[in-house]
Amino acid sequence: MTEPITHLIHHPYQPPNTFVAPQTGVYKASTVIFPNVAAMRTREWKDKSGYTYGLHGTPTTFILEERIAALEGGLQCVLVPSGLAAIANVDFALLATGDELLIPDNAYGPGKVLAAGELAQFGISHRYYDSMDAADLAAKITHKTKLVWLEAPGSVTMEFPDLLALVTVCKQRGVLCAIDNTWGAGLAFNAFDLDGKGAGVDISIQALTKYPSGGGDVLMGSVVTRDAALGLKIKLTHMRTGVGVAANDAELVLRNLPSIALRYQAHDAAARQLAAWLHKRPEVETVLHPALPGSPGHQHWKQLCAQQNIAGAAINNVASEMVTHGNAAGLFSIVFKERYTSAQVDAFCDALKLFKLGYSWGGHLSLVVPYDIPSMRDATVAHWPYRGTLVRFNIGLEDVRDLQADMEQALGKLV
Ligand SMILES: *Cc1c(COP(=O)(O)O)cnc(C)c1O
């Protein structure tokens, strides 16, 4: 080894291995080097006792997996390239031809689309249940049912289900249940221990794209379990479908993770303040926010999420009709009075200056999206009580007074 060009690849210099810094290193690899053939043949990746291939894990992804598992109160975690990929990983790991999947009617939409697309193509059927009615779930479970999805609160319409009741139905009937825990983020409640006695879900997925990343610049998902055999099943499907994450993306999430509780509480406090203010506006028919009495499932939210605050502080500056303790994320929806046409509501959204039009949520930037709810619901469309248009807000980290002023000027454009 004398030629300079070979030195560019095989230079013998090794830096001292005593480097310690607050942040984890970004270990990038497809190839992982083994010291000898024996190690290559025997090294094991499934239990994280060694490294074999980039897809199976690097120090960077192992560290993020352990931290997300700890955040959620779980024991095993796999990382996938998006929140939707986390849903797909669970479906693909647990369902086979002839099985049936039950999904809450108000679940994250693309998860429903996956069931209607690839899962149906594989001979896996699905039905929608009303997440606010445990009896409806119980009635829909049959010998074919192999997986039940849960989500709290419901996507866009924000109904907060009685999670313990739904989990209890699944346990009684011996069906695995998985929660989309993106809203709770492992902070609002412990999905693996809903009653303080260990009753909880089997699997919790999150779109790390939202609060764990916090920047609107990373797509990533996680699948967390507490049972080793179930965790392995998820991991084997993860490996066979090749859905690893990039080291730079994992590092971005690791960098923002330590501030997640503070950010979550800041988003929450601002959202409650704005939700309470909108609740009193004459243009607004209703505000859908779990911490607002009268919002669907408020009592369930209160029972599960209002016991304590993440950082021990109360939510300040919130009108008295809103519960001022507990944890509730920075997301809520309003339904406009029926007298406003959907074109007028579109104009309201267009008139907002600080709130940007865009999907996803959980970042520092406030966002707004108008939705047509009847076209998004199957099993519960008949119960949707409103004729007005719904608008969903993600409350970012801007000063809440500026956000309120922005909403006020845009509401002024309605008349
Ligand atoms: C955003 C979101 C997802 C999907 O996450 P992506 O990373 O965008 O694929 C899944 N579930 C919920 C509740 C979400 O809000």
Coordinates of C-alpha atoms and ligand atoms in Angstrom, one line a residue:
M1 CA 0.0 0.0 0.0
T2 CA 2.2 2.7 -1.3
E3 CA 0.3 4.6 -4.0
P4 CA -1.2 7.9 -2.8
I5 CA -4.6 7.1 -4.3
T6 CA -4.9 3.9 -2.1
H7 CA -4.1 6.1 0.9
L8 CA -7.2 8.1 0.2
I9 CA -9.2 4.9 1.0
H10 CA -6.9 2.9 3.3
H11 CA -4.8 5.5 5.2
P12 CA -3.7 3.9 8.5
Y13 CA -4.2 6.9 10.7
Q14 CA -6.8 6.3 13.5
P15 CA -8.1 9.2 15.5
P16 CA -8.1 8.8 19.3
N17 CA -11.3 7.0 20.4
T18 CA -11.8 9.3 23.4
F19 CA -14.1 11.7 21.7
V20 CA -17.2 12.6 23.8
A21 CA -19.7 15.3 22.8
P22 CA -23.3 16.2 23.7
Q23 CA -24.7 15.0 20.4
T24 CA -24.5 11.5 18.8
G25 CA -22.3 11.1 15.8
V26 CA -23.8 10.7 12.4
Y27 CA -22.7 7.1 11.4
K28 CA -23.4 6.6 7.8
A29 CA -23.2 3.1 6.3
S30 CA -24.6 0.7 3.8
T31 CA -21.5 -1.5 4.2
V32 CA -20.4 -2.4 7.7
I33 CA -16.9 -3.9 8.0
F34 CA -16.3 -7.2 9.8
P35 CA -12.9 -8.1 11.4
N36 CA -13.0 -11.7 9.9
V37 CA -15.2 -14.2 8.2
A38 CA -16.2 -15.9 11.5
A39 CA -17.6 -12.6 12.7
M40 CA -19.3 -12.1 9.3
R41 CA -21.0 -15.5 9.6
T42 CA -22.1 -15.2 13.3
R43 CA -22.8 -11.6 14.0
E44 CA -26.3 -10.9 15.1
W45 CA -28.3 -7.7 14.4
K46 CA -31.8 -8.6 15.7
D47 CA -31.0 -8.0 19.3
K48 CA -28.7 -4.9 18.6
S49 CA -25.7 -6.9 19.8
G50 CA -23.8 -6.0 16.6
Y51 CA -23.7 -4.3 13.3
T52 CA -24.1 -6.1 10.0
Y53 CA -25.6 -3.8 7.4
G54 CA -26.7 -0.2 7.3
L55 CA -30.3 -1.2 6.9
H56 CA -30.2 -3.2 10.1
G57 CA -28.9 -0.3 12.2
T58 CA -26.0 2.0 13.0
P59 CA -25.1 3.6 16.4
T60 CA -27.1 6.7 15.3
T61 CA -30.3 4.8 14.6
F62 CA -29.9 2.5 17.6
I63 CA -29.6 5.5 19.9
L64 CA -32.7 7.1 18.4
E65 CA -34.7 3.9 18.6
E66 CA -33.8 3.5 22.3
R67 CA -34.9 7.1 23.1
I68 CA -38.2 6.8 21.2
A69 CA -39.0 3.5 22.9
A70 CA -38.2 5.2 26.3
L71 CA -40.4 8.2 25.4
E72 CA -43.3 6.0 24.7
G73 CA -42.9 3.6 27.6
G74 CA -42.0 0.7 25.3
L75 CA -39.1 -1.6 25.0
Q76 CA -38.4 -2.1 21.3
C77 CA -38.5 0.4 18.4
V78 CA -37.8 0.4 14.7
L79 CA -37.4 3.5 12.6
V80 CA -39.0 3.9 9.2
P81 CA -38.9 6.6 6.5
S82 CA -42.3 8.2 7.4
G83 CA -45.3 7.9 9.7
L84 CA -47.2 6.3 6.9
A85 CA -44.4 3.7 6.5
A86 CA -44.9 2.9 10.2
I87 CA -48.6 2.2 9.7
A88 CA -47.6 0.0 6.6
N89 CA -44.9 -1.8 8.6
V90 CA -47.5 -2.9 11.2
D91 CA -50.1 -3.9 8.7
F92 CA -47.6 -5.9 6.6
A93 CA -46.1 -7.6 9.7
L94 CA -49.4 -8.7 11.2
L95 CA -51.9 -9.3 8.4
A96 CA -52.2 -12.1 5.8
T97 CA -54.7 -13.1 3.1
G98 CA -58.1 -13.7 4.6
D99 CA -57.5 -11.5 7.6
E100 CA -59.6 -8.4 8.5
L101 CA -58.3 -5.1 9.8
L102 CA -60.5 -2.7 11.8
I103 CA -59.7 1.0 11.5
P104 CA -61.4 4.0 13.3
D105 CA -63.4 5.9 10.8
N106 CA -61.7 9.1 11.8
A107 CA -58.2 7.7 11.4
Y108 CA -55.3 9.4 9.5
G109 CA -56.6 9.3 5.9
P110 CA -53.6 7.7 4.0
G111 CA -53.7 4.7 6.4
K112 CA -57.3 4.1 5.2
V113 CA -56.1 4.5 1.6
L114 CA -53.4 1.8 2.2
A115 CA -56.1 -0.6 3.4
A116 CA -58.2 0.1 0.4
G117 CA -55.2 -0.3 -1.9
E118 CA -52.4 -2.7 -1.3
L119 CA -54.0 -4.5 1.6
A120 CA -57.2 -5.2 -0.4
Q121 CA -54.9 -6.3 -3.3
F122 CA -53.3 -8.9 -0.9
G123 CA -56.8 -10.2 0.0
I124 CA -56.9 -8.5 3.4
S125 CA -60.2 -6.9 4.1
H126 CA -60.9 -3.9 6.4
R127 CA -63.9 -2.2 8.0
Y128 CA -64.3 1.1 9.7
Y129 CA -65.6 1.4 13.3
D130 CA -66.9 4.4 15.3
S131 CA -64.0 5.1 17.7
M132 CA -66.5 6.8 20.1
D133 CA -68.5 3.6 20.5
A134 CA -66.7 0.6 22.0
A135 CA -69.8 -1.5 21.4
D136 CA -69.5 -0.8 17.6
L137 CA -65.9 -2.1 17.8
A138 CA -66.9 -5.1 19.8
A139 CA -69.7 -5.9 17.2
K140 CA -67.3 -5.7 14.3
I141 CA -64.6 -8.0 15.7
T142 CA -64.9 -11.5 14.1
H143 CA -62.7 -14.6 13.9
K144 CA -61.1 -12.9 10.8
T145 CA -60.0 -9.7 12.8
K146 CA -56.3 -9.8 13.4
L147 CA -55.5 -6.1 14.1
V148 CA -57.4 -3.1 15.4
W149 CA -56.0 0.4 14.9
L150 CA -56.7 3.2 17.4
E151 CA -56.0 6.9 17.2
A152 CA -56.5 9.6 19.8
P153 CA -57.8 12.1 19.0
G154 CA -59.4 11.4 15.6
S155 CA -57.7 13.0 12.6
V156 CA -59.0 16.5 11.8
T157 CA -62.3 16.1 13.7
M158 CA -60.5 15.6 17.0
E159 CA -62.9 13.2 18.8
F160 CA -61.1 11.8 21.8
P161 CA -62.0 8.1 22.2
D162 CA -62.2 6.1 25.5
L163 CA -58.9 4.3 24.7
L164 CA -59.1 2.1 27.8
A165 CA -62.5 0.8 26.7
L166 CA -61.3 0.1 23.2
V167 CA -58.2 -1.6 24.4
T168 CA -60.3 -3.7 26.8
V169 CA -62.5 -4.9 24.0
C170 CA -59.4 -5.9 22.0
K171 CA -57.9 -7.8 25.0
Q172 CA -61.2 -9.6 25.8
R173 CA -61.4 -10.8 22.2
G174 CA -57.7 -11.6 21.9
V175 CA -57.0 -9.2 19.0
L176 CA -53.8 -7.1 18.7
C177 CA -54.3 -3.4 18.9
A178 CA -52.0 -0.6 17.6
I179 CA -52.3 3.1 18.2
D180 CA -51.3 6.0 16.0
N181 CA -49.8 8.0 18.8
T182 CA -48.6 11.0 16.7
W183 CA -50.8 13.5 18.6
G184 CA -49.8 12.3 22.1
A185 CA -46.2 11.9 21.0
G186 CA -45.5 9.7 24.1
L187 CA -46.1 12.9 26.2
A188 CA -49.9 13.4 26.6
F189 CA -50.4 9.8 27.9
N190 CA -48.7 6.5 28.1
A191 CA -50.3 4.2 25.4
F192 CA -48.8 1.1 27.0
D193 CA -50.3 1.9 30.4
L194 CA -53.6 3.7 30.2
D195 CA -54.9 2.9 33.7
G196 CA -51.8 2.9 35.8
K197 CA -52.1 -0.9 36.0
G198 CA -50.5 -1.8 32.7
A199 CA -53.6 -2.0 30.4
G200 CA -52.4 -0.7 27.1
V201 CA -51.9 -1.1 23.4
D202 CA -49.6 -3.8 21.9
I203 CA -48.0 -1.4 19.4
S204 CA -47.6 2.4 19.2
I205 CA -46.5 4.2 16.1
Q206 CA -45.7 7.8 15.6
A207 CA -45.0 10.1 12.8
L208 CA -41.6 11.4 14.1
T209 CA -42.2 13.9 11.3
K210 CA -44.3 15.9 13.7
Y211 CA -43.2 16.8 17.3
P212 CA -40.1 14.7 17.7
S213 CA -38.6 16.3 14.6
G214 CA -40.3 19.6 15.2
G215 CA -38.9 21.4 12.2
G216 CA -41.1 20.5 9.2
D217 CA -38.0 19.2 7.5
V218 CA -37.8 15.5 8.3
L219 CA -40.0 12.6 7.4
M220 CA -39.7 9.6 9.8
G221 CA -41.8 7.1 11.7
S222 CA -41.4 4.8 14.6
V223 CA -43.0 1.5 15.6
V224 CA -42.7 0.7 19.4
T225 CA -43.6 -2.5 21.2
R226 CA -43.2 -4.0 24.6
D227 CA -43.3 -7.7 23.7
A228 CA -40.1 -9.1 22.4
A229 CA -41.7 -11.6 20.0
L230 CA -44.0 -9.0 18.6
G231 CA -41.1 -6.5 18.3
L232 CA -39.1 -9.1 16.3
K233 CA -42.0 -9.7 14.0
I234 CA -42.1 -6.0 13.2
K235 CA -38.3 -5.9 12.8
L236 CA -38.2 -8.8 10.4
T237 CA -40.9 -7.2 8.2
H238 CA -38.9 -3.9 8.4
M239 CA -35.8 -5.8 7.2
R240 CA -37.6 -7.7 4.4
T241 CA -39.3 -4.5 3.1
G242 CA -36.0 -2.5 3.2
V243 CA -37.4 0.6 4.9
G244 CA -34.5 2.0 6.8
V245 CA -33.8 5.7 7.6
A246 CA -30.9 7.9 6.7
A247 CA -28.3 8.8 9.4
N248 CA -28.6 12.6 8.8
D249 CA -32.4 12.4 9.3
A250 CA -32.0 10.4 12.5
E251 CA -29.5 13.0 13.7
L252 CA -31.9 15.8 13.0
V253 CA -34.6 14.1 15.2
L254 CA -32.0 13.3 17.9
R255 CA -31.0 17.0 17.9
N256 CA -34.6 18.2 18.5
L257 CA -35.7 15.4 20.8
P258 CA -34.4 16.9 24.1
S259 CA -36.7 20.0 23.7
I260 CA -39.8 18.0 22.7
A261 CA -41.6 18.4 26.1
L262 CA -41.0 22.2 26.2
R263 CA -42.1 22.6 22.6
Y264 CA -45.2 20.4 23.1
Q265 CA -46.3 22.5 26.0
A266 CA -45.7 25.8 24.2
H267 CA -47.7 24.6 21.2
D268 CA -50.4 23.3 23.6
A269 CA -50.7 26.6 25.6
A270 CA -50.9 28.8 22.5
A271 CA -53.5 26.4 20.8
R272 CA -55.7 26.4 23.9
Q273 CA -55.6 30.2 24.1
L274 CA -56.6 30.6 20.4
A275 CA -59.2 27.8 20.6
A276 CA -60.8 29.5 23.6
W277 CA -60.8 32.9 21.8
L278 CA -62.3 31.4 18.6
H279 CA -65.0 29.6 20.7
K280 CA -66.5 33.1 21.5
R281 CA -66.3 34.4 17.9
P282 CA -69.7 34.8 16.2
E283 CA -68.4 33.3 12.9
V284 CA -67.6 30.0 14.5
E285 CA -70.2 27.2 15.0
T286 CA -67.9 25.0 17.1
V287 CA -64.3 24.5 18.2
L288 CA -63.0 20.9 18.2
H289 CA -60.3 20.7 20.8
P290 CA -60.1 17.9 23.4
A291 CA -59.4 20.3 26.3
L292 CA -62.6 22.3 25.6
P293 CA -65.7 21.0 27.5
G294 CA -68.3 20.1 24.9
S295 CA -65.7 18.9 22.4
P296 CA -66.4 15.3 21.5
G297 CA -64.7 13.0 24.0
H298 CA -63.6 15.8 26.3
Q299 CA -64.3 13.6 29.3
H300 CA -62.1 10.8 28.0
W301 CA -59.3 13.3 27.3
K302 CA -59.7 14.7 30.8
Q303 CA -59.5 11.3 32.4
L304 CA -56.4 10.2 30.5
C305 CA -54.4 13.4 29.8
A306 CA -55.4 16.0 32.4
Q307 CA -53.8 14.3 35.4
Q308 CA -50.5 16.1 35.1
N309 CA -48.5 18.5 33.0
I310 CA -45.4 17.3 31.2
A311 CA -43.2 20.0 32.7
G312 CA -45.2 20.5 35.9
A313 CA -46.5 23.9 34.9
A314 CA -50.1 25.0 34.3
I315 CA -51.3 26.5 31.0
N316 CA -51.6 30.2 31.6
N317 CA -53.6 33.0 29.8
V318 CA -56.4 30.7 28.8
A319 CA -60.0 31.7 29.2
S320 CA -61.8 29.9 32.0
E321 CA -64.0 27.7 29.9
M322 CA -60.9 25.8 28.8
V323 CA -59.3 23.2 31.1
T324 CA -56.0 24.7 32.1
H325 CA -54.0 21.6 33.0
G326 CA -53.0 18.4 31.3
N327 CA -51.5 17.9 27.9
A328 CA -53.1 18.4 24.5
A329 CA -50.7 19.3 21.6
G330 CA -51.1 22.3 19.3
L331 CA -53.7 21.1 17.0
F332 CA -57.4 22.0 16.8
S333 CA -60.2 22.5 14.3
I334 CA -63.1 24.9 14.0
V335 CA -66.4 24.6 12.0
F336 CA -67.7 27.8 10.5
K337 CA -71.3 28.8 10.7
E338 CA -73.4 27.3 7.9
R339 CA -74.0 30.7 6.4
Y340 CA -70.4 30.9 5.2
T341 CA -69.9 29.2 1.9
S342 CA -66.9 27.0 1.4
A343 CA -65.6 29.6 -1.0
Q344 CA -65.7 32.2 1.8
V345 CA -63.9 29.8 4.1
D346 CA -61.3 29.3 1.4
A347 CA -60.9 33.1 1.2
F348 CA -60.4 33.2 5.0
C349 CA -57.6 30.6 4.7
D350 CA -56.1 32.6 1.8
A351 CA -56.3 35.8 3.9
L352 CA -54.2 34.4 6.7
K353 CA -50.7 35.7 6.5
L354 CA -48.7 33.9 9.3
F355 CA -50.7 30.7 9.0
K356 CA -49.4 29.0 5.9
L357 CA -51.4 26.5 3.7
G358 CA -49.7 23.1 4.1
Y359 CA -50.1 19.6 5.3
S360 CA -48.4 18.0 8.2
W361 CA -48.0 19.7 11.6
G362 CA -45.8 19.7 14.8
G363 CA -43.3 22.3 13.6
H364 CA -42.6 25.9 14.5
L365 CA -44.6 27.2 11.6
S366 CA -48.4 27.7 12.0
L367 CA -50.5 25.9 9.3
V368 CA -54.1 25.9 8.2
V369 CA -56.0 23.4 6.0
P370 CA -59.8 23.5 5.1
Y371 CA -61.4 20.0 5.0
D372 CA -64.6 18.6 3.6
I373 CA -65.5 16.1 6.4
P374 CA -68.4 14.1 4.8
S375 CA -66.1 13.0 1.9
M376 CA -63.5 11.7 4.5
R377 CA -65.8 9.5 6.6
D378 CA -67.5 6.2 5.9
A379 CA -69.0 4.5 9.0
T380 CA -69.8 7.7 10.9
V381 CA -70.7 10.1 8.1
A382 CA -74.4 10.1 9.2
H383 CA -73.4 11.3 12.7
W384 CA -71.5 14.4 11.5
P385 CA -73.7 17.2 12.8
Y386 CA -72.3 20.2 11.0
R387 CA -73.1 21.8 7.6
G388 CA -70.4 24.5 7.8
T389 CA -66.8 24.0 6.6
L390 CA -64.1 22.7 8.9
V391 CA -60.7 24.3 9.1
R392 CA -57.8 22.7 11.0
F393 CA -55.0 24.7 12.6
N394 CA -51.5 23.6 13.6
I395 CA -50.3 26.2 16.1
G396 CA -46.6 26.9 15.7
L397 CA -44.2 28.7 17.9
E398 CA -44.9 32.3 16.8
D399 CA -46.0 34.8 19.4
V400 CA -49.7 33.9 20.1
R401 CA -50.7 37.6 20.0
D402 CA -49.6 37.8 16.4
L403 CA -51.4 34.6 15.6
Q404 CA -54.6 35.9 17.1
A405 CA -54.3 39.2 15.3
D406 CA -53.8 37.3 12.0
M407 CA -56.9 35.2 12.6
E408 CA -58.8 38.4 13.5
Q409 CA -57.9 40.2 10.3
A410 CA -58.8 37.1 8.2
L411 CA -62.1 36.7 10.0
G412 CA -62.7 40.3 9.0
K413 CA -62.6 39.3 5.4
L414 CA -65.6 36.9 5.8
V415 CA -68.3 39.6 5.9
Ligands
LIG1 C1 -48.6 13.0 9.7 C2 -49.3 11.8 10.3 C3 -49.0 10.5 9.8 C4 -48.0 10.3 8.7 O1 -46.8 10.8 8.9 P1 -45.8 11.1 7.6 O2 -44.5 11.1 8.2 O3 -46.3 12.4 7.0 O4 -46.0 9.9 6.7 C5 -49.6 9.5 10.5 N1 -50.5 9.7 11.4 C6 -50.9 10.9 11.9 C7 -51.9 11.0 12.9 C8 -50.3 12.0 11.3 O5 -50.6 13.2 11.7

